[in-house]
Short mmCIF file of C-alpha atoms in Angstrom, two decimals:
data_model
loop_
_atom_site.label_atom_id
_atom_site.label_comp_id
_atom_site.label_asym_id
_atom_site.label_seq_id
_atom_site.Cartn_x
_atom_site.Cartn_y
_atom_site.Cartn_z
CA MET F 1 -21.32 -3.03 -17.18
CA SER F 2 -19.63 -2.33 -13.86
CA LEU F 3 -17.72 -4.91 -11.87
CA ASN F 4 -19.65 -6.52 -9.04
CA LEU F 5 -18.87 -5.14 -5.59
CA ILE F 6 -19.78 -8.29 -3.71
CA SER F 7 -17.66 -10.86 -5.55
CA THR F 8 -14.95 -9.74 -7.97
CA THR F 9 -14.88 -12.25 -10.83
CA SER F 10 -12.14 -10.84 -13.07
CA ASN F 11 -9.17 -13.23 -13.26
CA ALA F 12 -7.03 -10.33 -14.46
CA LEU F 13 -7.75 -8.36 -11.31
CA ARG F 14 -7.10 -11.32 -9.04
CA SER F 15 -3.85 -12.35 -10.74
CA SER F 16 -2.45 -8.82 -10.72
CA TRP F 17 -3.03 -8.55 -6.97
CA GLN F 18 -1.34 -11.93 -6.48
CA TYR F 19 1.65 -10.54 -8.36
CA TYR F 20 1.85 -7.49 -6.12
CA LEU F 21 1.57 -9.64 -3.01
CA THR F 22 4.95 -11.13 -3.99
CA VAL F 23 6.61 -7.72 -4.27
CA ARG F 24 7.84 -6.90 -0.79
CA GLY F 25 6.35 -3.87 0.85
CA LEU F 26 4.12 -2.55 -1.97
CA LEU F 27 0.84 -3.78 -0.54
CA PHE F 28 -0.62 -2.66 2.78
CA ALA F 29 -3.08 -5.03 4.44
CA LEU F 30 -5.78 -2.87 5.98
CA THR F 31 -7.34 -3.88 9.28
CA LYS F 32 -10.83 -5.26 8.73
CA VAL F 33 -13.56 -4.15 11.12
CA SER F 34 -16.90 -5.96 11.02
CA LEU F 35 -20.00 -3.76 10.83
CA SER F 36 -22.10 -6.52 12.39
CA ALA F 37 -19.67 -6.68 15.34
CA LEU F 38 -19.99 -2.92 15.85
CA GLU F 39 -23.77 -3.28 15.70
CA ARG F 40 -23.53 -5.85 18.51
CA ASN F 41 -21.41 -3.40 20.54
CA CYS F 42 -18.51 -5.86 20.53
CA PRO F 43 -15.73 -4.30 22.69
CA ALA F 44 -12.95 -6.05 20.74
CA ALA F 45 -14.24 -4.68 17.42
CA ALA F 46 -14.51 -1.17 18.87
CA GLN F 47 -10.93 -1.33 20.18
CA LYS F 48 -9.72 -2.60 16.79
CA LEU F 49 -11.51 0.37 15.20
CA LEU F 50 -9.82 2.82 17.56
CA SER F 51 -6.36 1.33 17.02
CA THR F 52 -6.50 1.45 13.23
CA CYS F 53 -7.95 4.99 13.26
CA GLN F 54 -5.03 6.07 15.44
CA GLU F 55 -2.29 4.32 13.49
CA TRP F 56 -3.38 4.66 9.84
CA GLY F 57 -6.77 6.36 9.71
CA PHE F 58 -7.82 3.74 7.13
CA PHE F 59 -9.67 0.45 7.54
CA LEU F 60 -11.83 -2.04 5.67
CA LEU F 61 -15.41 -2.11 6.90
CA GLY F 62 -16.84 -5.60 6.41
CA LEU F 63 -20.47 -5.20 5.35
CA GLU F 64 -21.54 -8.80 4.87
CA GLY F 65 -23.32 -10.43 7.80
CA SER F 66 -25.19 -7.20 8.52
CA ASP F 67 -28.64 -6.44 7.09
CA GLN F 68 -27.68 -2.78 6.90
CA GLY F 69 -24.38 -3.66 5.24
CA THR F 70 -26.02 -5.92 2.66
CA GLU F 71 -28.46 -3.14 1.78
CA MET F 72 -25.52 -0.75 1.51
CA LEU F 73 -23.76 -2.99 -1.03
CA GLN F 74 -26.88 -3.14 -3.19
CA TYR F 75 -27.22 0.64 -3.28
CA ALA F 76 -23.49 1.02 -3.96
CA GLN F 77 -23.81 -1.29 -6.97
CA GLU F 78 -26.50 1.01 -8.39
CA MET F 79 -24.16 3.98 -7.94
CA PHE F 80 -21.39 2.04 -9.71
CA ASP F 81 -23.73 1.64 -12.67
CA LEU F 82 -24.39 5.39 -12.64
CA THR F 83 -20.64 6.02 -12.60
CA ALA F 84 -20.34 3.85 -15.71
CA ASP F 85 -23.07 5.93 -17.40
CA LEU F 86 -21.24 9.16 -16.55
CA SER F 87 -17.97 7.79 -17.91
CA GLU F 88 -19.64 7.21 -21.27
CA MET F 89 -20.76 10.84 -21.63
CA ASP F 90 -18.83 13.04 -24.03
CA HIS F 91 -16.47 15.59 -22.47
CA GLU F 92 -18.11 18.55 -24.21
CA THR F 93 -21.43 17.82 -22.50
CA LEU F 94 -19.82 17.17 -19.11
CA ASN F 95 -17.85 20.40 -19.31
CA GLN F 96 -21.12 22.33 -19.44
CA TYR F 97 -21.53 21.27 -15.78
CA HIS F 98 -17.95 21.97 -14.68
CA HIS F 99 -17.51 23.09 -11.10
CA LYS F 100 -16.37 26.61 -10.23
CA PRO F 101 -13.91 26.72 -7.29
CA PRO F 102 -14.20 26.95 -4.36
CA ASP F 103 -17.44 25.02 -5.02
CA PHE F 104 -16.46 21.44 -5.88
CA THR F 105 -19.90 20.05 -6.70
CA ARG F 106 -20.64 18.81 -10.21
CA TYR F 107 -17.96 17.87 -12.77
CA LYS F 108 -14.19 18.05 -12.42
CA SER F 109 -12.33 17.27 -15.62
CA ILE F 110 -8.91 15.71 -16.10
CA GLY F 111 -5.94 18.06 -15.74
CA THR F 112 -7.28 20.58 -13.21
CA THR F 113 -5.39 19.53 -10.06
CA LYS F 114 -1.63 19.53 -9.59
CA THR F 115 -0.02 16.14 -8.84
CA GLU F 116 3.70 16.90 -9.23
CA PRO F 117 5.68 19.92 -10.46
CA GLY F 118 4.53 20.47 -14.03
CA LYS F 119 2.07 17.55 -13.97
CA PHE F 120 -1.68 17.35 -13.45
CA ASP F 121 -4.30 14.75 -12.56
CA LYS F 122 -5.82 12.07 -14.81
CA ILE F 123 -9.12 11.54 -13.04
CA HIS F 124 -12.75 12.47 -13.73
CA VAL F 125 -14.99 13.37 -10.78
CA TYR F 126 -18.67 14.22 -10.49
CA SER F 127 -19.92 15.34 -7.06
CA ILE F 128 -23.47 15.96 -5.84
CA ALA F 129 -24.21 17.74 -2.57
CA GLN F 130 -26.32 15.94 0.00
CA ASP F 131 -28.19 19.22 0.50
CA ASP F 132 -29.11 19.18 -3.19
CA LEU F 133 -30.40 15.61 -3.03
CA LEU F 134 -32.36 16.04 0.20
CA GLY F 135 -33.57 19.60 -0.37
CA ASN F 136 -31.89 20.97 2.75
CA ALA F 137 -32.04 24.74 3.10
CA SER F 138 -28.71 26.18 1.99
CA SER F 139 -27.27 29.54 1.05
CA GLU F 140 -25.89 27.95 -2.13
CA PRO F 141 -28.21 27.85 -5.17
CA GLN F 142 -28.95 24.42 -6.62
CA LEU F 143 -27.13 24.07 -9.93
CA PRO F 144 -28.32 22.00 -12.92
CA HIS F 145 -27.05 18.47 -13.59
CA PRO F 146 -26.90 16.47 -16.83
CA GLU F 147 -29.83 14.24 -17.72
CA THR F 148 -27.76 11.17 -16.80
CA ILE F 149 -27.81 12.43 -13.20
CA THR F 150 -31.32 13.86 -13.04
CA ARG F 151 -33.00 10.66 -14.23
CA LYS F 152 -31.34 8.76 -11.35
CA LYS F 153 -31.46 11.52 -8.76
CA ALA F 154 -33.98 9.59 -6.65
CA GLN F 155 -31.74 6.49 -6.59
CA THR F 156 -28.77 8.66 -5.68
CA GLY F 157 -30.78 10.14 -2.84
CA ASP F 158 -31.66 6.61 -1.69
CA PHE F 159 -27.91 5.87 -1.44
CA LEU F 160 -27.55 8.56 1.24
CA ALA F 161 -29.59 6.96 4.04
CA PRO F 162 -27.68 3.64 4.27
CA SER F 163 -24.36 5.44 3.76
CA HIS F 164 -25.05 7.80 6.63
CA ALA F 165 -26.42 5.01 8.82
CA VAL F 166 -23.31 2.87 8.32
CA LEU F 167 -20.95 5.70 9.23
CA ASP F 168 -23.24 6.71 12.10
CA ARG F 169 -22.70 3.23 13.56
CA VAL F 170 -18.92 3.65 13.22
CA LEU F 171 -19.05 7.08 14.87
CA ALA F 172 -21.19 5.74 17.73
CA SER F 173 -18.52 3.12 18.43
CA LEU F 174 -15.85 5.82 18.38
CA ASP F 175 -17.84 7.86 20.92
CA ILE F 176 -17.59 4.93 23.31
CA VAL F 177 -13.89 4.11 22.90
CA LEU F 178 -12.90 7.80 22.95
CA GLY F 179 -14.79 8.20 26.22
CA ILE F 180 -16.84 11.16 25.01
CA THR F 181 -20.59 11.64 25.48
CA PRO F 182 -22.61 9.15 23.39
CA GLY F 183 -24.07 10.87 20.33
CA THR F 184 -21.38 13.57 20.21
CA LEU F 185 -20.13 12.73 16.73
CA ALA F 186 -23.57 12.08 15.24
CA ALA F 187 -24.73 15.48 16.50
CA MET F 188 -22.02 17.14 14.40
CA CYS F 189 -23.38 15.79 11.10
CA PRO F 190 -27.18 15.26 11.03
CA PRO F 191 -28.23 14.62 7.41
CA THR F 192 -31.18 17.02 7.67
CA GLU F 193 -29.00 20.09 8.29
CA PRO F 194 -26.95 21.97 5.66
CA SER F 195 -23.43 20.61 5.29
CA GLY F 196 -20.71 19.96 2.76
CA THR F 197 -21.50 16.22 2.62
CA LEU F 198 -21.17 14.81 -0.90
CA VAL F 199 -21.78 11.76 -3.05
CA ARG F 200 -18.87 11.45 -5.46
CA PHE F 201 -18.51 9.43 -8.67
CA ILE F 202 -14.92 8.88 -9.82
CA TRP F 203 -13.60 7.31 -13.00
CA THR F 204 -10.31 6.90 -14.83
CA PRO F 205 -10.06 5.55 -18.39
CA PRO F 206 -8.09 2.32 -18.94
CA SER F 207 -4.41 2.74 -19.73
CA ALA F 208 -2.85 2.31 -23.14
CA GLN F 209 -1.09 -0.91 -24.16
CA GLN F 210 2.01 0.14 -22.21
CA PRO F 211 0.73 1.51 -18.87
CA ASP F 212 2.78 4.13 -17.10
CA TYR F 213 2.86 2.74 -13.56
CA SER F 214 4.55 5.89 -12.27
CA GLN F 215 1.57 8.02 -13.38
CA ILE F 216 -0.16 9.79 -10.49
CA SER F 217 -3.86 10.00 -11.36
CA PHE F 218 -4.73 12.15 -8.33
CA GLY F 219 -2.11 13.64 -6.05
CA GLY F 220 -1.58 13.15 -2.34
CA HIS F 221 -4.38 14.63 -0.23
CA THR F 222 -6.34 14.08 2.96
CA GLY F 223 -10.10 13.98 3.40
CA MET F 224 -11.68 17.33 4.29
CA GLY F 225 -14.59 16.17 6.41
CA ILE F 226 -15.31 13.60 9.13
CA MET F 227 -15.07 10.26 7.32
CA THR F 228 -15.19 8.89 3.79
CA LEU F 229 -16.94 5.67 2.78
CA LEU F 230 -15.40 4.39 -0.47
CA PHE F 231 -16.46 1.60 -2.80
CA ASN F 232 -14.01 0.45 -5.46
CA VAL F 233 -12.97 -2.72 -7.27
CA ALA F 234 -9.83 -1.96 -9.27
CA GLY F 235 -6.69 -0.98 -7.39
CA GLY F 236 -4.70 2.23 -7.57
CA LEU F 237 -5.51 3.76 -4.17
CA GLN F 238 -2.36 4.26 -2.10
CA VAL F 239 -1.64 5.51 1.42
CA LEU F 240 1.60 7.05 2.70
CA PRO F 241 2.81 5.50 5.99
CA PRO F 242 3.01 7.85 9.00
CA GLY F 243 6.15 9.97 8.89
CA ALA F 244 7.36 8.56 5.55
CA ALA F 245 8.86 10.87 2.94
CA ASN F 246 6.59 11.59 -0.03
CA VAL F 247 8.58 9.59 -2.57
CA HIS F 248 7.17 6.99 -4.96
CA GLU F 249 8.71 3.92 -3.30
CA ASN F 250 7.18 4.73 0.11
CA TRP F 251 3.55 4.64 -0.98
CA ARG F 252 1.54 1.45 -0.24
CA PHE F 253 -1.33 0.03 -2.27
CA ILE F 254 -4.66 -0.58 -0.55
CA ARG F 255 -6.31 -3.72 -1.84
CA PRO F 256 -10.11 -3.58 -2.29
CA GLU F 257 -11.90 -6.60 -0.84
CA PRO F 258 -15.28 -7.96 -1.97
CA GLY F 259 -18.09 -7.22 0.47
CA CYS F 260 -16.18 -4.35 2.07
CA ALA F 261 -15.90 -0.59 1.89
CA VAL F 262 -12.71 1.36 2.51
CA VAL F 263 -13.20 3.95 5.26
CA ASN F 264 -10.81 6.75 6.13
CA VAL F 265 -10.65 9.32 8.90
CA ALA F 266 -10.73 12.87 7.54
CA ASP F 267 -9.29 16.17 8.73
CA THR F 268 -12.20 17.42 10.84
CA LEU F 269 -12.25 14.26 12.95
CA GLU F 270 -8.49 14.54 13.42
CA GLN F 271 -8.98 18.17 14.44
CA TRP F 272 -11.74 17.38 16.96
CA THR F 273 -9.62 14.66 18.60
CA GLY F 274 -6.43 16.72 18.82
CA GLY F 275 -4.61 14.43 16.40
CA LEU F 276 -5.47 11.28 18.35
CA LEU F 277 -7.22 9.92 15.24
CA ARG F 278 -5.19 10.19 12.05
CA SER F 279 -6.14 11.70 8.69
CA SER F 280 -3.58 10.09 6.36
CA LEU F 281 -2.22 11.32 3.06
CA HIS F 282 -3.48 9.18 0.18
CA ARG F 283 -3.47 9.31 -3.62
CA VAL F 284 -4.50 7.43 -6.76
CA VAL F 285 -2.02 6.00 -9.28
CA THR F 286 -2.22 3.71 -12.29
CA ALA F 287 -3.73 0.43 -11.09
CA PRO F 288 -1.20 -2.39 -10.67
CA GLY F 289 -0.66 -5.14 -13.21
CA ALA F 290 -3.48 -6.05 -15.59
CA GLN F 291 -5.91 -3.84 -13.67
CA ALA F 292 -4.45 -0.87 -15.54
CA MET F 293 -6.20 -2.16 -18.66
CA VAL F 294 -9.75 -1.87 -17.27
CA PRO F 295 -11.74 1.29 -16.44
CA ARG F 296 -11.26 2.31 -12.81
CA ARG F 297 -14.49 3.43 -11.14
CA SER F 298 -15.25 4.38 -7.54
CA VAL F 299 -18.18 5.70 -5.53
CA ALA F 300 -17.66 7.68 -2.32
CA TYR F 301 -19.80 9.17 0.43
CA LEU F 302 -17.91 12.07 1.99
CA LEU F 303 -19.38 12.84 5.40
CA ARG F 304 -18.76 16.42 6.49
CA PRO F 305 -19.90 18.44 9.52
CA ARG F 306 -22.97 20.63 9.53
CA GLN F 307 -22.19 24.18 8.40
CA ASP F 308 -22.53 25.73 11.85
CA ALA F 309 -20.39 23.08 13.59
CA SER F 310 -17.41 24.17 15.64
CA LEU F 311 -13.94 22.91 14.80
CA ALA F 312 -12.84 23.29 18.43
CA ARG F 313 -11.24 20.24 20.01
CA PHE F 314 -13.46 17.90 22.01
CA VAL F 315 -13.01 17.86 25.77
CA GLY F 316 -13.05 14.66 27.80
CA GLY F 317 -12.24 10.98 27.58
CA ILE F 318 -8.90 10.14 26.00
CA VAL F 319 -8.85 13.21 23.74
CA PRO F 320 -5.62 15.07 24.58
CA PRO F 321 -6.22 18.54 26.07
CA LEU F 322 -4.74 21.66 24.53
CA LYS F 323 -1.13 22.23 25.57
CA PRO F 324 -0.12 25.47 27.30
CA GLY F 325 -0.03 28.19 24.65
CA GLU F 326 -1.80 26.03 22.05
CA GLU F 327 -4.78 27.78 20.46
CA ASN F 328 -8.06 26.14 19.54
CA GLU F 329 -9.29 26.27 15.93
CA THR F 330 -11.56 29.29 15.44
CA ARG F 331 -12.30 29.19 11.71
CA SER F 332 -15.76 28.16 10.57
CA VAL F 333 -16.26 24.88 8.73
CA ASP F 334 -16.76 26.75 5.44
CA GLU F 335 -13.64 28.90 5.90
CA TRP F 336 -11.53 25.90 6.78
CA ASN F 337 -12.82 23.83 3.85
CA GLU F 338 -12.15 26.64 1.38
CA TRP F 339 -8.57 26.97 2.63
CA ARG F 340 -8.07 23.20 2.48
CA SER F 341 -9.49 22.99 -1.06
CA ARG F 342 -6.94 25.53 -2.30
CA GLN F 343 -4.14 23.46 -0.75
CA ILE F 344 -5.30 20.30 -2.51
CA MET F 345 -5.66 21.99 -5.92
CA LYS F 346 -2.14 23.44 -5.66
CA GLY F 347 -0.60 20.19 -4.43
CA GLN F 348 0.46 21.84 -1.17
CA LEU F 349 0.08 18.92 1.23
CA LYS F 350 2.91 17.11 3.00
CA ASN F 351 2.89 13.98 5.13
CA LYS F 352 2.56 14.49 8.88
CA GLN F 353 4.77 12.83 11.47
CA LYS F 354 3.04 10.67 14.08
CA SER F 355 3.70 13.32 16.71
CA GLU F 356 2.32 16.23 14.73
CA GLY F 357 -1.31 15.59 15.62
CA ALA F 358 -3.66 17.97 13.92
CA ARG F 359 -0.95 20.39 12.81
CA LEU F 360 -1.14 20.79 9.03
CA CYS F 361 1.82 21.43 6.73
CA THR F 362 1.49 23.68 3.70
CA ASP F 363 4.87 22.98 2.07
CA SER F 364 4.71 21.98 -1.60
CA ALA F 365 4.68 18.21 -1.99
CA HIS F 366 7.57 16.67 -3.87
#
């Protein structure tokens, strides 16, 4: 049975977070933005959204108090249950549905992505394309899924509409505070057009009796699309502060909060805004304290631009214009995503300084 998303009841989880709250600097308190306030077009909430997207690129989206948010939590709980079902499948069966790079849909097994020199990830992932679930026309053939997925494909498809609607509300608020034409961001990612948008199920087995708290389950990376909507209960997600060196002691835990989703700005949105909004490096490690002893499960909606979208920088509002001699991005969405996927698999991402904007580093991470 999965842990409830609305009210976490595990004393072990609560006590371990209380322990980490006493350890100076390990825990980062995300800014909380209320979905209901954004729905009411509250200027203060929109400004709070802009500030946290500029500084960290991560925030908690409070879903309670909103009819749409409450519906979202219910659908997310169903997807948590599906993640639990996937985690109980044997590896031999799952491996029959293993992804083939550069396509990252379907199953990704443990040990396929570099985390540190000579070390690899400890995380299971199963991804389903939005195009597959909605039947959007696409050049990519639809691949088979295990029976665990196919019997709940309709419920998974039902998860898409509220997920997209919630992020659509966030993007509409960003249109306003960025000073760009209303509807600009939504027009870049309509759910009815082919895109790389995914639903992703993520799970990590519980640790042994002596957890290795230095274990990196999934190495430092940034999101490849527009925004990610993440539901999780157990800890382990970390973000690297702007400009900080990629060393273990600099990473900060993000604490999940009941009734909330974690949202992060991804690379395409950073690109469109000329680095004004930040796509931050984040990773997954062994969950802190007693949380390491329970299965870690997450559900994510990765919103990506339509396939024919331009990556050129937006013009207008507070988006910084191109500097003299600076060239606009000319690669297609697919070309850019393929290049970025190779970087992530090889562990070739490095933290960006605050002043770097959308410039991406390809040095090996250390």
